[in-house]
């Protein structure tokens, strides 16, 4: 990391909201610049979200994919990290109101990411948690592991099987990865650890309302992903929508599936911070930005990452993925540097698609790099190397490599400590089969 000298008190003020991939990329791009930066986040850590599902399924411990923001950015002396929450943005006064502070800015970068979307059924969140933060991962891990514990002490066969039934809603990358990892957890990791129940009897169902899984991928890879999941033992349902969810399971049309563990991977919505900007939003809540990622009428304000609504040259929206957020962050950092030099050049942002990767299970994955399409072991190897490479810090790379090597040879996962309250076993409604 470039070490910057302390900046004068009259240096331009840059406020970055969010310490995810976009915010971090912008901050790093401005390392050494004659600015006073303040990065604000509700949490004290940067999270490598592509591996968050592995924390949720006990494959990795949280410190393996997260690091304190202050530690990562400690060498940038032109940057201050604040643990705070944004409550208001005054564009006219160029001021950000936080719960515990007020920040004036000359440039504002809003990179607050996305949250879960339940398509008008927010009541489902209680029964089907989504996966965006470490807190979400801990909640899912607790529910998953405690489901096996409940099955072990349950004497009624039907109720025991309900605890061993898992439903993942959403056939995108997160849903596919969760489903594949859950079935491997049940059939390999836990298979010999219980005496009264048999984890191998666990059922994992993946529900996708659309006609195929992984719609961002080529249809050939979507089909291969489905076949790899089914070989692992996952039941895949496409072309069917969830119509209800409660503590006892999910409803598909008029058919009820009893399941005490339901996980949501079906939809995302942009962070509500975007609404504070008062700009036009799309259906997903993304801020409609100009080609240079700035807010219409406010060239000093930028929205990036999952919060930005902008189309590619082919008319398709820039996807809400980590590489796009990083590219936007670096681009905005470059634009700010250019304006500090007095340049009005407005080269439009252009997203470079470096490819897509999704893992399904041990030696099973799909990958797409332009016209190159991979599946099985070659795709799994590419996925492995890419995620190791992009992790922050040598320690994280080393720990994850060792954990994955151990899991590969033994099928064991040691991040299976459960904390928090137990799951009530008497709140599931009884539905007719």
Short mmCIF file of C-alpha atoms in Angstrom, two decimals:
data_model
loop_
_atom_site.label_atom_id
_atom_site.label_comp_id
_atom_site.label_asym_id
_atom_site.label_seq_id
_atom_site.Cartn_x
_atom_site.Cartn_y
_atom_site.Cartn_z
CA UNK A 1 0.00 0.00 0.00
CA UNK A 2 1.31 3.43 -0.88
CA UNK A 3 2.15 5.52 2.16
CA UNK A 4 0.92 9.10 1.88
CA UNK A 5 2.11 12.11 3.75
CA UNK A 6 -0.32 13.91 6.03
CA UNK A 7 -2.56 16.25 4.02
CA UNK A 8 -3.02 19.96 4.70
CA UNK A 9 -6.20 21.09 6.39
CA UNK A 10 -7.43 22.80 3.21
CA UNK A 11 -7.08 19.67 1.03
CA UNK A 12 -10.26 18.55 -0.76
CA UNK A 13 -12.47 16.29 1.36
CA UNK A 14 -13.51 12.92 -0.07
CA UNK A 15 -16.14 10.93 1.82
CA UNK A 16 -16.60 7.25 0.89
CA UNK A 17 -19.69 5.47 2.20
CA UNK A 18 -19.13 1.72 2.39
CA UNK A 19 -16.06 -0.45 2.89
CA UNK A 20 -16.94 -3.17 0.38
CA UNK A 21 -15.22 -3.89 -2.91
CA UNK A 22 -16.18 -0.58 -4.52
CA UNK A 23 -15.40 1.66 -1.56
CA UNK A 24 -12.08 -0.06 -0.91
CA UNK A 25 -11.04 0.21 -4.55
CA UNK A 26 -11.82 3.93 -4.59
CA UNK A 27 -9.88 4.50 -1.36
CA UNK A 28 -6.85 2.64 -2.66
CA UNK A 29 -6.94 4.49 -5.97
CA UNK A 30 -6.70 7.74 -4.01
CA UNK A 31 -3.75 6.57 -1.89
CA UNK A 32 -1.08 9.27 -2.02
CA UNK A 33 -3.46 11.90 -3.43
CA UNK A 34 -3.59 15.33 -1.77
CA UNK A 35 -7.02 14.75 -0.30
CA UNK A 36 -8.55 14.13 3.13
CA UNK A 37 -10.52 10.92 2.91
CA UNK A 38 -13.07 9.56 5.35
CA UNK A 39 -14.42 6.06 4.86
CA UNK A 40 -17.66 5.33 6.75
CA UNK A 41 -19.06 1.85 7.35
CA UNK A 42 -21.48 0.30 9.83
CA UNK A 43 -19.04 -2.56 10.35
CA UNK A 44 -15.34 -2.48 11.12
CA UNK A 45 -14.32 -5.04 8.51
CA UNK A 46 -14.04 -5.61 4.80
CA UNK A 47 -15.74 -8.85 3.75
CA UNK A 48 -14.85 -11.11 0.84
CA UNK A 49 -18.47 -11.86 -0.03
CA UNK A 50 -17.86 -14.51 -2.74
CA UNK A 51 -16.84 -16.94 0.01
CA UNK A 52 -19.46 -15.92 2.56
CA UNK A 53 -21.51 -19.05 1.87
CA UNK A 54 -18.56 -21.13 3.08
CA UNK A 55 -18.79 -19.46 6.49
CA UNK A 56 -22.54 -20.10 6.49
CA UNK A 57 -21.96 -23.81 5.82
CA UNK A 58 -19.08 -24.24 8.30
CA UNK A 59 -16.38 -24.64 5.66
CA UNK A 60 -14.40 -21.56 6.69
CA UNK A 61 -14.07 -19.44 9.82
CA UNK A 62 -15.03 -15.78 9.58
CA UNK A 63 -11.50 -14.33 9.97
CA UNK A 64 -10.46 -16.24 6.85
CA UNK A 65 -12.60 -14.03 4.60
CA UNK A 66 -12.75 -10.77 6.56
CA UNK A 67 -10.19 -8.25 7.79
CA UNK A 68 -10.45 -5.01 9.80
CA UNK A 69 -10.74 -1.94 7.59
CA UNK A 70 -8.23 -0.07 9.74
CA UNK A 71 -5.68 -2.85 9.31
CA UNK A 72 -6.06 -2.97 5.53
CA UNK A 73 -5.83 0.81 5.14
CA UNK A 74 -3.42 1.55 7.98
CA UNK A 75 -0.68 2.85 5.68
CA UNK A 76 -2.94 5.44 4.02
CA UNK A 77 -2.31 8.46 6.18
CA UNK A 78 -4.69 10.55 4.10
CA UNK A 79 -7.62 8.35 5.19
CA UNK A 80 -9.72 8.10 8.36
CA UNK A 81 -12.05 5.18 9.03
CA UNK A 82 -15.26 5.89 10.96
CA UNK A 83 -17.59 3.25 12.38
CA UNK A 84 -20.93 4.97 11.85
CA UNK A 85 -24.25 4.76 10.01
CA UNK A 86 -25.50 7.20 7.39
CA UNK A 87 -28.85 8.79 8.23
CA UNK A 88 -29.06 11.63 5.72
CA UNK A 89 -27.35 13.29 2.74
CA UNK A 90 -27.72 17.01 1.97
CA UNK A 91 -26.60 17.46 -1.63
CA UNK A 92 -27.03 21.26 -1.60
CA UNK A 93 -24.86 21.69 1.51
CA UNK A 94 -22.50 18.84 0.49
CA UNK A 95 -22.93 17.21 3.87
CA UNK A 96 -23.44 13.66 5.13
CA UNK A 97 -25.33 13.19 8.39
CA UNK A 98 -24.36 10.08 10.34
CA UNK A 99 -25.71 8.72 13.60
CA UNK A 100 -22.71 10.07 15.52
CA UNK A 101 -21.07 12.63 13.25
CA UNK A 102 -21.54 15.16 10.45
CA UNK A 103 -19.17 15.07 7.45
CA UNK A 104 -18.71 17.80 4.86
CA UNK A 105 -17.38 16.75 1.48
CA UNK A 106 -16.04 18.03 -1.81
CA UNK A 107 -16.46 14.60 -3.40
CA UNK A 108 -18.84 11.88 -2.24
CA UNK A 109 -18.61 8.20 -3.24
CA UNK A 110 -21.62 6.12 -2.25
CA UNK A 111 -20.81 2.40 -2.26
CA UNK A 112 -23.18 0.90 0.28
CA UNK A 113 -23.95 -2.28 -1.63
CA UNK A 114 -27.15 -4.30 -1.63
CA UNK A 115 -29.51 -6.09 0.70
CA UNK A 116 -32.11 -8.87 0.40
CA UNK A 117 -35.27 -8.53 -1.68
CA UNK A 118 -38.32 -10.68 -0.91
CA UNK A 119 -40.51 -9.38 -3.76
CA UNK A 120 -43.11 -7.82 -1.52
CA UNK A 121 -43.08 -10.58 1.09
CA UNK A 122 -40.81 -9.14 3.75
CA UNK A 123 -42.52 -11.39 6.30
CA UNK A 124 -40.63 -14.31 4.75
CA UNK A 125 -37.30 -12.97 6.01
CA UNK A 126 -38.07 -14.31 9.49
CA UNK A 127 -38.21 -17.87 8.14
CA UNK A 128 -35.80 -17.66 5.19
CA UNK A 129 -32.69 -15.58 5.97
CA UNK A 130 -30.58 -14.21 3.15
CA UNK A 131 -26.80 -14.04 2.96
CA UNK A 132 -25.08 -10.66 2.71
CA UNK A 133 -23.15 -10.13 5.95
CA UNK A 134 -21.18 -12.12 8.53
CA UNK A 135 -24.18 -11.84 10.86
CA UNK A 136 -26.30 -13.50 8.17
CA UNK A 137 -23.69 -16.25 7.78
CA UNK A 138 -23.60 -16.92 11.53
CA UNK A 139 -27.40 -17.10 11.65
CA UNK A 140 -27.56 -19.55 8.74
CA UNK A 141 -24.76 -21.69 10.13
CA UNK A 142 -26.53 -21.88 13.49
CA UNK A 143 -29.84 -22.86 11.88
CA UNK A 144 -28.22 -25.48 9.67
CA UNK A 145 -26.19 -27.15 12.41
CA UNK A 146 -29.01 -27.01 14.96
CA UNK A 147 -31.35 -28.66 12.46
CA UNK A 148 -29.20 -31.80 12.65
CA UNK A 149 -29.18 -31.57 16.45
CA UNK A 150 -32.99 -31.38 16.53
CA UNK A 151 -33.23 -34.36 14.18
CA UNK A 152 -31.00 -36.35 16.54
CA UNK A 153 -33.32 -35.90 19.51
CA UNK A 154 -36.63 -36.11 17.59
CA UNK A 155 -38.55 -39.38 18.02
CA UNK A 156 -41.32 -38.80 15.46
CA UNK A 157 -40.08 -39.89 11.99
CA UNK A 158 -42.00 -37.19 10.09
CA UNK A 159 -40.83 -34.38 12.36
CA UNK A 160 -37.27 -35.74 12.22
CA UNK A 161 -37.29 -35.67 8.42
CA UNK A 162 -38.65 -32.11 8.44
CA UNK A 163 -35.54 -31.09 10.36
CA UNK A 164 -33.43 -32.88 7.74
CA UNK A 165 -35.16 -31.12 4.83
CA UNK A 166 -33.37 -28.03 3.52
CA UNK A 167 -34.74 -25.66 0.86
CA UNK A 168 -32.67 -23.04 -0.96
CA UNK A 169 -34.73 -20.47 -2.86
CA UNK A 170 -32.96 -18.95 -5.85
CA UNK A 171 -30.88 -20.56 -8.59
CA UNK A 172 -28.15 -17.95 -8.99
CA UNK A 173 -24.54 -18.44 -7.94
CA UNK A 174 -25.26 -18.11 -4.21
CA UNK A 175 -28.14 -20.58 -4.33
CA UNK A 176 -26.19 -23.12 -6.36
CA UNK A 177 -23.18 -22.85 -4.06
CA UNK A 178 -25.28 -23.13 -0.89
CA UNK A 179 -27.19 -26.16 -2.15
CA UNK A 180 -24.07 -28.05 -3.23
CA UNK A 181 -22.23 -27.34 0.01
CA UNK A 182 -25.21 -28.31 2.18
CA UNK A 183 -25.58 -31.72 0.58
CA UNK A 184 -21.86 -32.39 1.00
CA UNK A 185 -22.03 -31.30 4.64
CA UNK A 186 -24.86 -33.76 5.30
CA UNK A 187 -23.59 -36.75 3.34
CA UNK A 188 -19.89 -36.55 4.02
CA UNK A 189 -18.89 -34.32 6.93
CA UNK A 190 -21.67 -35.30 9.37
CA UNK A 191 -22.44 -38.79 8.12
CA UNK A 192 -20.76 -40.68 11.00
CA UNK A 193 -21.26 -38.24 13.86
CA UNK A 194 -24.88 -38.94 14.84
CA UNK A 195 -26.37 -42.08 16.37
CA UNK A 196 -30.17 -41.68 16.41
CA UNK A 197 -30.57 -39.92 13.09
CA UNK A 198 -28.80 -40.33 9.76
CA UNK A 199 -27.61 -37.04 8.20
CA UNK A 200 -27.30 -38.84 4.87
CA UNK A 201 -31.10 -38.85 4.74
CA UNK A 202 -31.03 -35.06 4.49
CA UNK A 203 -32.87 -33.63 1.50
CA UNK A 204 -31.64 -30.45 -0.18
CA UNK A 205 -33.98 -28.81 -2.69
CA UNK A 206 -33.00 -25.87 -4.90
CA UNK A 207 -35.97 -23.81 -6.12
CA UNK A 208 -35.70 -21.47 -9.12
CA UNK A 209 -38.72 -19.62 -10.54
CA UNK A 210 -37.05 -19.18 -13.93
CA UNK A 211 -36.58 -21.87 -16.57
CA UNK A 212 -32.94 -22.60 -15.67
CA UNK A 213 -30.21 -22.12 -13.10
CA UNK A 214 -27.43 -19.52 -13.42
CA UNK A 215 -29.19 -17.35 -15.99
CA UNK A 216 -26.10 -15.16 -16.36
CA UNK A 217 -24.24 -18.14 -17.82
CA UNK A 218 -24.52 -19.86 -21.17
CA UNK A 219 -27.45 -22.34 -21.23
CA UNK A 220 -25.00 -25.20 -21.77
CA UNK A 221 -23.27 -24.38 -18.47
CA UNK A 222 -26.63 -23.96 -16.74
CA UNK A 223 -27.53 -27.50 -17.77
CA UNK A 224 -24.15 -28.83 -16.66
CA UNK A 225 -24.53 -27.10 -13.28
CA UNK A 226 -27.92 -28.73 -12.81
CA UNK A 227 -26.57 -32.18 -13.68
CA UNK A 228 -23.61 -31.77 -11.31
CA UNK A 229 -25.96 -30.75 -8.49
CA UNK A 230 -28.24 -33.70 -9.15
CA UNK A 231 -25.27 -36.09 -9.12
CA UNK A 232 -24.41 -34.75 -5.67
CA UNK A 233 -27.98 -35.46 -4.54
CA UNK A 234 -29.63 -32.03 -4.75
CA UNK A 235 -33.24 -31.97 -6.02
CA UNK A 236 -33.51 -29.10 -8.50
CA UNK A 237 -36.90 -27.50 -9.25
CA UNK A 238 -37.01 -24.91 -12.05
CA UNK A 239 -39.96 -23.03 -13.51
CA UNK A 240 -41.79 -23.01 -10.19
CA UNK A 241 -42.21 -20.08 -7.80
CA UNK A 242 -42.45 -20.05 -4.04
CA UNK A 243 -45.87 -18.77 -2.97
CA UNK A 244 -45.51 -18.95 0.80
CA UNK A 245 -42.92 -19.59 3.51
CA UNK A 246 -43.38 -20.19 7.22
CA UNK A 247 -41.64 -22.00 10.05
CA UNK A 248 -42.79 -25.37 8.72
CA UNK A 249 -41.59 -25.11 5.12
CA UNK A 250 -42.38 -23.62 1.71
CA UNK A 251 -45.33 -23.69 -0.64
CA UNK A 252 -44.76 -24.21 -4.37
CA UNK A 253 -48.02 -23.38 -6.07
CA UNK A 254 -50.44 -25.59 -4.15
CA UNK A 255 -47.80 -28.14 -3.11
CA UNK A 256 -46.37 -27.94 0.38
CA UNK A 257 -42.75 -28.93 1.14
CA UNK A 258 -42.08 -29.50 4.85
CA UNK A 259 -38.66 -28.08 5.76
CA UNK A 260 -37.45 -26.51 8.98
CA UNK A 261 -34.50 -24.76 7.26
CA UNK A 262 -35.19 -22.43 4.32
CA UNK A 263 -32.47 -20.17 2.90
CA UNK A 264 -33.11 -17.19 0.62
CA UNK A 265 -30.89 -16.54 -2.41
CA UNK A 266 -33.54 -15.33 -4.85
CA UNK A 267 -33.24 -11.58 -5.02
CA UNK A 268 -31.31 -8.49 -4.02
CA UNK A 269 -32.17 -4.81 -3.75
CA UNK A 270 -29.84 -1.85 -3.62
CA UNK A 271 -28.99 -0.37 -0.25
CA UNK A 272 -31.65 2.04 1.09
CA UNK A 273 -28.93 4.70 1.33
CA UNK A 274 -29.51 5.26 -2.40
CA UNK A 275 -32.91 6.76 -1.63
CA UNK A 276 -31.22 9.47 0.44
CA UNK A 277 -29.73 10.89 -2.75
CA UNK A 278 -33.14 11.84 -4.11
CA UNK A 279 -32.21 10.62 -7.59
CA UNK A 280 -34.13 8.40 -10.01
CA UNK A 281 -34.04 4.70 -9.04
CA UNK A 282 -34.69 1.57 -11.07
CA UNK A 283 -36.93 -1.31 -9.95
CA UNK A 284 -34.14 -2.79 -7.82
CA UNK A 285 -33.50 0.56 -6.08
CA UNK A 286 -30.28 1.29 -7.97
CA UNK A 287 -29.37 4.94 -8.57
CA UNK A 288 -29.52 5.92 -12.23
CA UNK A 289 -26.10 7.46 -12.81
CA UNK A 290 -24.44 9.18 -15.76
CA UNK A 291 -21.77 7.42 -17.87
CA UNK A 292 -19.07 8.72 -15.50
CA UNK A 293 -21.00 7.19 -12.54
CA UNK A 294 -21.90 10.63 -11.19
CA UNK A 295 -25.33 11.76 -10.04
CA UNK A 296 -27.25 13.86 -12.59
CA UNK A 297 -26.81 17.51 -11.64
CA UNK A 298 -24.13 16.67 -9.06
CA UNK A 299 -20.79 15.85 -10.73
CA UNK A 300 -19.14 15.66 -7.29
CA UNK A 301 -21.33 12.71 -6.16
CA UNK A 302 -20.78 9.15 -7.41
CA UNK A 303 -22.72 5.92 -6.88
CA UNK A 304 -20.85 2.68 -7.54
CA UNK A 305 -21.10 -1.07 -7.11
CA UNK A 306 -24.47 -2.69 -6.46
CA UNK A 307 -25.94 0.76 -5.86
CA UNK A 308 -25.26 2.02 -9.41
CA UNK A 309 -27.70 1.49 -12.26
CA UNK A 310 -25.81 1.78 -15.55
CA UNK A 311 -25.96 -0.11 -18.82
CA UNK A 312 -23.11 -1.69 -20.77
CA UNK A 313 -22.52 -1.04 -24.45
CA UNK A 314 -24.88 -3.92 -25.35
CA UNK A 315 -27.68 -2.37 -23.31
CA UNK A 316 -27.51 -4.93 -20.52
CA UNK A 317 -27.01 -3.60 -16.97
CA UNK A 318 -23.58 -3.87 -15.41
CA UNK A 319 -23.90 -6.92 -13.12
CA UNK A 320 -23.80 -6.58 -9.36
CA UNK A 321 -20.60 -8.57 -8.89
CA UNK A 322 -17.35 -7.90 -7.08
CA UNK A 323 -15.21 -7.28 -10.21
CA UNK A 324 -17.66 -4.61 -11.43
CA UNK A 325 -17.61 -2.86 -8.05
CA UNK A 326 -13.79 -2.87 -8.01
CA UNK A 327 -13.62 -1.46 -11.53
CA UNK A 328 -16.10 1.28 -10.63
CA UNK A 329 -14.13 2.17 -7.51
CA UNK A 330 -10.87 2.45 -9.40
CA UNK A 331 -12.57 4.44 -12.16
CA UNK A 332 -14.08 6.97 -9.75
CA UNK A 333 -10.76 7.33 -7.94
CA UNK A 334 -9.14 8.13 -11.29
CA UNK A 335 -11.89 10.65 -12.14
CA UNK A 336 -11.43 12.44 -8.82
CA UNK A 337 -7.65 12.59 -9.34
CA UNK A 338 -8.23 14.02 -12.82
CA UNK A 339 -10.56 16.71 -11.52
CA UNK A 340 -8.09 17.65 -8.81
CA UNK A 341 -5.63 18.37 -11.62
CA UNK A 342 -8.20 20.64 -13.29
CA UNK A 343 -9.12 18.26 -16.10
CA UNK A 344 -12.78 18.06 -17.23
CA UNK A 345 -12.27 14.87 -19.22
CA UNK A 346 -15.27 12.58 -18.81
CA UNK A 347 -14.25 9.24 -20.24
CA UNK A 348 -17.30 7.02 -19.66
CA UNK A 349 -17.06 3.99 -17.43
CA UNK A 350 -16.71 0.73 -19.34
CA UNK A 351 -17.15 -2.60 -17.61
CA UNK A 352 -14.66 -5.30 -18.50
CA UNK A 353 -16.11 -8.77 -18.03
CA UNK A 354 -13.32 -10.98 -16.70
CA UNK A 355 -15.55 -14.06 -16.57
CA UNK A 356 -17.87 -15.81 -14.15
CA UNK A 357 -17.25 -18.69 -11.76
CA UNK A 358 -19.59 -20.76 -9.60
CA UNK A 359 -18.62 -23.76 -7.51
CA UNK A 360 -21.08 -26.59 -6.97
CA UNK A 361 -19.15 -29.03 -4.81
CA UNK A 362 -15.97 -31.02 -4.52
CA UNK A 363 -14.37 -31.00 -8.01
CA UNK A 364 -17.63 -29.60 -9.43
CA UNK A 365 -18.03 -26.08 -10.81
CA UNK A 366 -18.80 -24.07 -13.93
CA UNK A 367 -16.80 -21.19 -15.42
CA UNK A 368 -17.30 -18.85 -18.35
CA UNK A 369 -14.58 -16.62 -19.78
CA UNK A 370 -16.02 -15.07 -22.93
CA UNK A 371 -16.37 -17.92 -25.43
CA UNK A 372 -14.41 -20.32 -23.19
CA UNK A 373 -16.72 -22.51 -21.13
CA UNK A 374 -15.48 -24.91 -18.47
CA UNK A 375 -17.18 -27.35 -16.12
CA UNK A 376 -16.17 -30.02 -13.64
CA UNK A 377 -12.58 -30.22 -12.43
CA UNK A 378 -11.09 -27.55 -14.78
CA UNK A 379 -13.72 -25.02 -13.67
CA UNK A 380 -13.27 -26.02 -10.02
CA UNK A 381 -9.48 -25.49 -10.31
CA UNK A 382 -10.00 -22.06 -11.90
CA UNK A 383 -12.48 -21.13 -9.16
CA UNK A 384 -10.03 -22.25 -6.47
CA UNK A 385 -7.09 -20.27 -7.84
CA UNK A 386 -9.13 -17.12 -8.53
CA UNK A 387 -10.59 -16.94 -5.03
CA UNK A 388 -7.25 -17.56 -3.36
CA UNK A 389 -5.67 -14.84 -5.50
CA UNK A 390 -8.28 -12.18 -4.75
CA UNK A 391 -8.40 -12.73 -0.97
CA UNK A 392 -6.95 -9.83 0.98
CA UNK A 393 -3.73 -10.59 2.86
CA UNK A 394 -1.17 -13.39 2.81
CA UNK A 395 -2.48 -14.83 6.08
CA UNK A 396 -6.00 -15.26 4.69
CA UNK A 397 -4.69 -16.91 1.54
CA UNK A 398 -2.56 -19.33 3.54
CA UNK A 399 -5.31 -20.21 6.03
CA UNK A 400 -7.92 -20.76 3.33
CA UNK A 401 -5.53 -22.91 1.29
CA UNK A 402 -4.82 -25.10 4.32
CA UNK A 403 -8.52 -25.34 5.25
CA UNK A 404 -9.50 -26.29 1.71
CA UNK A 405 -6.70 -28.85 1.46
CA UNK A 406 -7.79 -30.45 4.74
CA UNK A 407 -11.45 -30.46 3.69
CA UNK A 408 -10.55 -31.95 0.30
CA UNK A 409 -8.73 -34.94 1.76
CA UNK A 410 -10.90 -35.54 4.84
CA UNK A 411 -14.33 -33.96 4.09
CA UNK A 412 -14.05 -32.40 7.55
CA UNK A 413 -15.08 -28.86 8.49
CA UNK A 414 -13.95 -27.47 11.79
CA UNK A 415 -15.88 -24.17 11.81
CA UNK A 416 -18.92 -25.92 13.33
CA UNK A 417 -19.20 -24.16 16.66
CA UNK A 418 -22.78 -23.11 17.43
CA UNK A 419 -23.52 -20.05 19.55
CA UNK A 420 -26.74 -18.22 20.33
CA UNK A 421 -30.18 -19.48 21.21
CA UNK A 422 -31.63 -22.78 20.06
CA UNK A 423 -34.33 -22.93 17.40
CA UNK A 424 -37.83 -23.38 18.90
CA UNK A 425 -39.14 -26.81 17.92
CA UNK A 426 -42.82 -26.10 18.52
CA UNK A 427 -43.55 -23.15 16.19
CA UNK A 428 -43.95 -25.02 12.92
CA UNK A 429 -47.47 -25.21 11.59
CA UNK A 430 -48.79 -28.62 10.63
CA UNK A 431 -49.72 -28.80 6.94
CA UNK A 432 -51.51 -31.62 5.19
CA UNK A 433 -49.28 -33.63 2.87
#
